[in-house]
Amino acid sequence: MINLSNKKNSGGFTIIETMISVALFIVITTVGMGALLNGNLLYQKSQDMRTIIDNLNFTMEDMSRNIRTGYNYRCYTSSDPIIPTDDNPTILSVPRSCASGGGWAIAFESAYGDNTVTDGNPVNYKDQWIYRIDAEGKIFKATTGPYTTSSFVQLTPDEVDIDPALSSFVVTGAEPTLGDTAQPSVTMRLVGTITYQNVVSPFAIQTTVSQRLLDI
């Protein structure tokens, strides 16, 4: 006779074990999805920040390239007005250095400019290119007169805030000097912050370019 009372139960998982397993699976999946979504968010933020930084670098490269190939650099300091006056219409085309710094704008004749006589003036002063740092911390560019507010185009994105007190153009050797073999040069320094999604990142960029056109 077979004794059935000692036969062990070889069935599957109990309902308690199943519930514990499902609960652990849900917890692990939730944590994993949270980490994945957070990583994707951080990646998107870094890409957006990279785009802003690339835009700022492009602005610096744009200024460097065009200033390098231009000539007749004129530096503006303090409250110097950019817009020419009726009694001095060609002031934009008169070279002027600001070796001590503090330049908030620079005007120059571009490589594509018209240097012929116009209306009795020695140059066409209405085709000067201008870069300026305004009081709001943005860089603007104008390539044609009359250089009103509508003539300027904003180059830096809104997330970039340039400190006008620490940023400037430094121009040396702009005035033509007899026997001077040194090339005019421009140093551009931009200091400020990038604010994106409540994260503030400071930056400082500086570069120096010399006039490509031989000044001899």
GROMACS .gro file of C-alpha atoms in nm:
model
  216
    1MET     CA    1   0.000   0.000   0.000
    2ILE     CA    2   0.125   0.347  -0.093
    3ASN     CA    3   0.124   0.613   0.177
    4LEU     CA    4  -0.005   0.935   0.005
    5SER     CA    5   0.011   1.146   0.315
    6ASN     CA    6   0.393   1.191   0.280
    7LYS     CA    7   0.388   1.300  -0.086
    8LYS     CA    8   0.528   1.652  -0.125
    9ASN     CA    9   0.346   1.923  -0.320
   10SER     CA   10   0.547   1.990  -0.638
   11GLY     CA   11   0.319   2.266  -0.778
   12GLY     CA   12   0.423   2.614  -0.923
   13PHE     CA   13   0.473   2.952  -0.757
   14THR     CA   14   0.237   3.065  -0.491
   15ILE     CA   15   0.035   3.380  -0.541
   16ILE     CA   16   0.254   3.562  -0.286
   17GLU     CA   17   0.569   3.478  -0.479
   18THR     CA   18   0.407   3.590  -0.804
   19MET     CA   19   0.297   3.920  -0.655
   20ILE     CA   20   0.646   3.986  -0.518
   21SER     CA   21   0.804   3.909  -0.855
   22VAL     CA   22   0.561   4.138  -1.041
   23ALA     CA   23   0.618   4.417  -0.788
   24LEU     CA   24   0.997   4.389  -0.825
   25PHE     CA   25   0.965   4.391  -1.204
   26ILE     CA   26   0.750   4.706  -1.192
   27VAL     CA   27   0.995   4.883  -0.959
   28ILE     CA   28   1.298   4.795  -1.171
   29THR     CA   29   1.120   4.894  -1.493
   30THR     CA   30   1.007   5.226  -1.343
   31VAL     CA   31   1.358   5.309  -1.222
   32GLY     CA   32   1.507   5.211  -1.556
   33MET     CA   33   1.258   5.419  -1.754
   34GLY     CA   34   1.318   5.717  -1.524
   35ALA     CA   35   1.693   5.690  -1.577
   36LEU     CA   36   1.645   5.657  -1.952
   37LEU     CA   37   1.414   5.960  -1.974
   38ASN     CA   38   1.644   6.165  -1.751
   39GLY     CA   39   1.944   6.072  -1.964
   40ASN     CA   40   1.757   6.168  -2.279
   41LEU     CA   41   1.660   6.503  -2.121
   42LEU     CA   42   2.020   6.575  -2.023
   43TYR     CA   43   2.134   6.485  -2.374
   44GLN     CA   44   1.876   6.721  -2.526
   45LYS     CA   45   1.984   7.001  -2.291
   46SER     CA   46   2.349   6.947  -2.383
   47GLN     CA   47   2.262   6.954  -2.753
   48ASP     CA   48   2.064   7.277  -2.712
   49MET     CA   49   2.352   7.432  -2.516
   50ARG     CA   50   2.593   7.314  -2.785
   51THR     CA   51   2.380   7.487  -3.048
   52ILE     CA   52   2.390   7.814  -2.854
   53ILE     CA   53   2.767   7.791  -2.807
   54ASP     CA   54   2.813   7.709  -3.177
   55ASN     CA   55   2.607   8.017  -3.263
   56LEU     CA   56   2.829   8.231  -3.041
   57ASN     CA   57   3.144   8.085  -3.198
   58PHE     CA   58   2.998   8.146  -3.544
   59THR     CA   59   2.941   8.511  -3.453
   60MET     CA   60   3.303   8.544  -3.345
   61GLU     CA   61   3.422   8.374  -3.663
   62ASP     CA   62   3.200   8.599  -3.876
   63MET     CA   63   3.349   8.910  -3.715
   64SER     CA   64   3.704   8.777  -3.741
   65ARG     CA   65   3.676   8.681  -4.106
   66ASN     CA   66   3.516   9.004  -4.225
   67ILE     CA   67   3.733   9.235  -4.015
   68ARG     CA   68   4.047   9.053  -4.128
   69THR     CA   69   3.965   9.109  -4.495
   70GLY     CA   70   3.843   9.467  -4.438
   71TYR     CA   71   4.033   9.793  -4.386
   72ASN     CA   72   3.991  10.148  -4.257
   73TYR     CA   73   3.904  10.032  -3.907
   74ARG     CA   74   3.724  10.288  -3.692
   75CYS     CA   75   3.675  10.215  -3.323
   76TYR     CA   76   3.389  10.372  -3.126
   77THR     CA   77   3.422  10.437  -2.755
   78SER     CA   78   3.202  10.587  -2.484
   79SER     CA   79   2.897  10.755  -2.635
   80ASP     CA   80   3.033  10.815  -2.986
   81PRO     CA   81   2.741  10.815  -3.230
   82ILE     CA   82   2.765  10.573  -3.519
   83ILE     CA   83   2.524  10.755  -3.748
   84PRO     CA   84   2.713  11.014  -3.957
   85THR     CA   85   2.608  11.376  -3.918
   86ASP     CA   86   2.537  11.616  -4.201
   87ASP     CA   87   2.846  11.824  -4.124
   88ASN     CA   88   3.070  11.516  -4.116
   89PRO     CA   89   2.912  11.251  -4.341
   90THR     CA   90   3.232  11.055  -4.407
   91ILE     CA   91   3.324  10.997  -4.043
   92LEU     CA   92   3.257  10.624  -4.077
   93SER     CA   93   3.541  10.588  -4.326
   94VAL     CA   94   3.801  10.772  -4.115
   95PRO     CA   95   4.030  10.518  -3.942
   96ARG     CA   96   4.069  10.552  -3.565
   97SER     CA   97   4.235  10.330  -3.306
   98CYS     CA   98   4.136  10.264  -2.946
   99ALA     CA   99   4.444  10.090  -2.815
  100SER     CA  100   4.339  10.139  -2.453
  101GLY     CA  101   4.023   9.935  -2.510
  102GLY     CA  102   3.665  10.021  -2.432
  103GLY     CA  103   3.544  10.006  -2.791
  104TRP     CA  104   3.177   9.916  -2.806
  105ALA     CA  105   3.159   9.918  -3.189
  106ILE     CA  106   3.382   9.892  -3.492
  107ALA     CA  107   3.320  10.019  -3.845
  108PHE     CA  108   3.529   9.924  -4.146
  109GLU     CA  109   3.530   9.904  -4.523
  110SER     CA  110   3.455   9.546  -4.620
  111ALA     CA  111   3.636   9.354  -4.889
  112TYR     CA  112   3.321   9.393  -5.101
  113GLY     CA  113   3.287   9.767  -5.038
  114ASP     CA  114   3.291  10.053  -5.286
  115ASN     CA  115   3.598  10.271  -5.244
  116THR     CA  116   3.522  10.501  -5.536
  117VAL     CA  117   3.427  10.868  -5.521
  118THR     CA  118   3.056  10.918  -5.445
  119ASP     CA  119   2.883  11.257  -5.435
  120GLY     CA  120   3.215  11.432  -5.398
  121ASN     CA  121   3.317  11.218  -5.100
  122PRO     CA  122   3.639  11.017  -5.108
  123VAL     CA  123   3.457  10.689  -5.040
  124ASN     CA  124   3.106  10.554  -5.034
  125TYR     CA  125   3.057  10.589  -4.659
  126LYS     CA  126   2.714  10.425  -4.675
  127ASP     CA  127   2.852  10.076  -4.732
  128GLN     CA  128   3.066  10.045  -4.420
  129TRP     CA  129   3.017   9.732  -4.214
  130ILE     CA  130   2.954   9.779  -3.842
  131TYR     CA  131   2.959   9.542  -3.547
  132ARG     CA  132   2.837   9.678  -3.214
  133ILE     CA  133   2.770   9.556  -2.861
  134ASP     CA  134   2.455   9.718  -2.731
  135ALA     CA  135   2.363   9.795  -2.371
  136GLU     CA  136   2.132   9.490  -2.361
  137GLY     CA  137   2.427   9.255  -2.412
  138LYS     CA  138   2.369   9.157  -2.776
  139ILE     CA  139   2.588   9.185  -3.085
  140PHE     CA  140   2.440   9.355  -3.390
  141LYS     CA  141   2.565   9.386  -3.746
  142ALA     CA  142   2.491   9.635  -4.025
  143THR     CA  143   2.627   9.625  -4.380
  144THR     CA  144   2.464   9.931  -4.532
  145GLY     CA  145   2.349  10.281  -4.437
  146PRO     CA  146   2.178  10.488  -4.312
  147TYR     CA  147   2.257  10.277  -4.000
  148THR     CA  148   1.931  10.326  -3.818
  149THR     CA  149   1.796  10.069  -3.573
  150SER     CA  150   1.634   9.876  -3.856
  151SER     CA  151   1.969   9.853  -4.038
  152PHE     CA  152   2.118   9.628  -3.769
  153VAL     CA  153   2.061   9.254  -3.743
  154GLN     CA  154   2.105   9.069  -3.413
  155LEU     CA  155   2.371   8.799  -3.435
  156THR     CA  156   2.379   8.647  -3.087
  157PRO     CA  157   2.085   8.439  -2.958
  158ASP     CA  158   1.863   8.565  -2.677
  159GLU     CA  159   2.012   8.311  -2.436
  160VAL     CA  160   2.351   8.485  -2.461
  161ASP     CA  161   2.401   8.788  -2.237
  162ILE     CA  162   2.724   8.978  -2.309
  163ASP     CA  163   2.860   9.208  -2.039
  164PRO     CA  164   2.924   9.545  -2.211
  165ALA     CA  165   3.151   9.654  -1.926
  166LEU     CA  166   3.388   9.361  -1.980
  167SER     CA  167   3.352   9.311  -2.357
  168SER     CA  168   3.510   9.538  -2.613
  169PHE     CA  169   3.694   9.593  -2.939
  170VAL     CA  170   4.059   9.702  -2.918
  171VAL     CA  171   4.196   9.854  -3.240
  172THR     CA  172   4.563   9.937  -3.286
  173GLY     CA  173   4.747  10.093  -3.578
  174ALA     CA  174   4.432  10.193  -3.767
  175GLU     CA  175   4.555  10.538  -3.864
  176PRO     CA  176   4.780  10.538  -4.172
  177THR     CA  177   5.133  10.638  -4.072
  178LEU     CA  178   5.414  10.710  -4.317
  179GLY     CA  179   5.681  10.445  -4.292
  180ASP     CA  180   5.473  10.227  -4.061
  181THR     CA  181   5.508   9.861  -4.157
  182ALA     CA  182   5.293   9.722  -3.877
  183GLN     CA  183   4.956   9.584  -3.977
  184PRO     CA  184   4.642   9.724  -3.807
  185SER     CA  185   4.495   9.472  -3.567
  186VAL     CA  186   4.169   9.420  -3.382
  187THR     CA  187   4.124   9.231  -3.056
  188MET     CA  188   3.770   9.118  -2.975
  189ARG     CA  189   3.682   9.015  -2.622
  190LEU     CA  190   3.340   8.881  -2.527
  191VAL     CA  191   3.255   8.806  -2.165
  192GLY     CA  192   2.911   8.710  -2.040
  193THR     CA  193   2.676   8.429  -1.954
  194ILE     CA  194   2.451   8.177  -2.129
  195THR     CA  195   2.119   8.116  -1.957
  196TYR     CA  196   1.925   7.808  -2.064
  197GLN     CA  197   1.644   7.648  -1.861
  198ASN     CA  198   1.751   7.831  -1.545
  199VAL     CA  199   2.112   7.711  -1.581
  200VAL     CA  200   2.365   7.996  -1.605
  201SER     CA  201   2.701   7.920  -1.769
  202PRO     CA  202   2.972   8.189  -1.784
  203PHE     CA  203   3.198   8.227  -2.087
  204ALA     CA  204   3.492   8.437  -2.203
  205ILE     CA  205   3.611   8.443  -2.565
  206GLN     CA  206   3.894   8.649  -2.708
  207THR     CA  207   4.067   8.657  -3.044
  208THR     CA  208   4.296   8.893  -3.233
  209VAL     CA  209   4.302   8.942  -3.609
  210SER     CA  210   4.528   9.156  -3.825
  211GLN     CA  211   4.437   9.329  -4.148
  212ARG     CA  212   4.509   9.104  -4.445
  213LEU     CA  213   4.553   9.396  -4.687
  214LEU     CA  214   4.918   9.502  -4.666
  215ASP     CA  215   4.949   9.838  -4.490
  216ILE     CA  216   5.276   9.957  -4.646
   0.00000   0.00000   0.00000
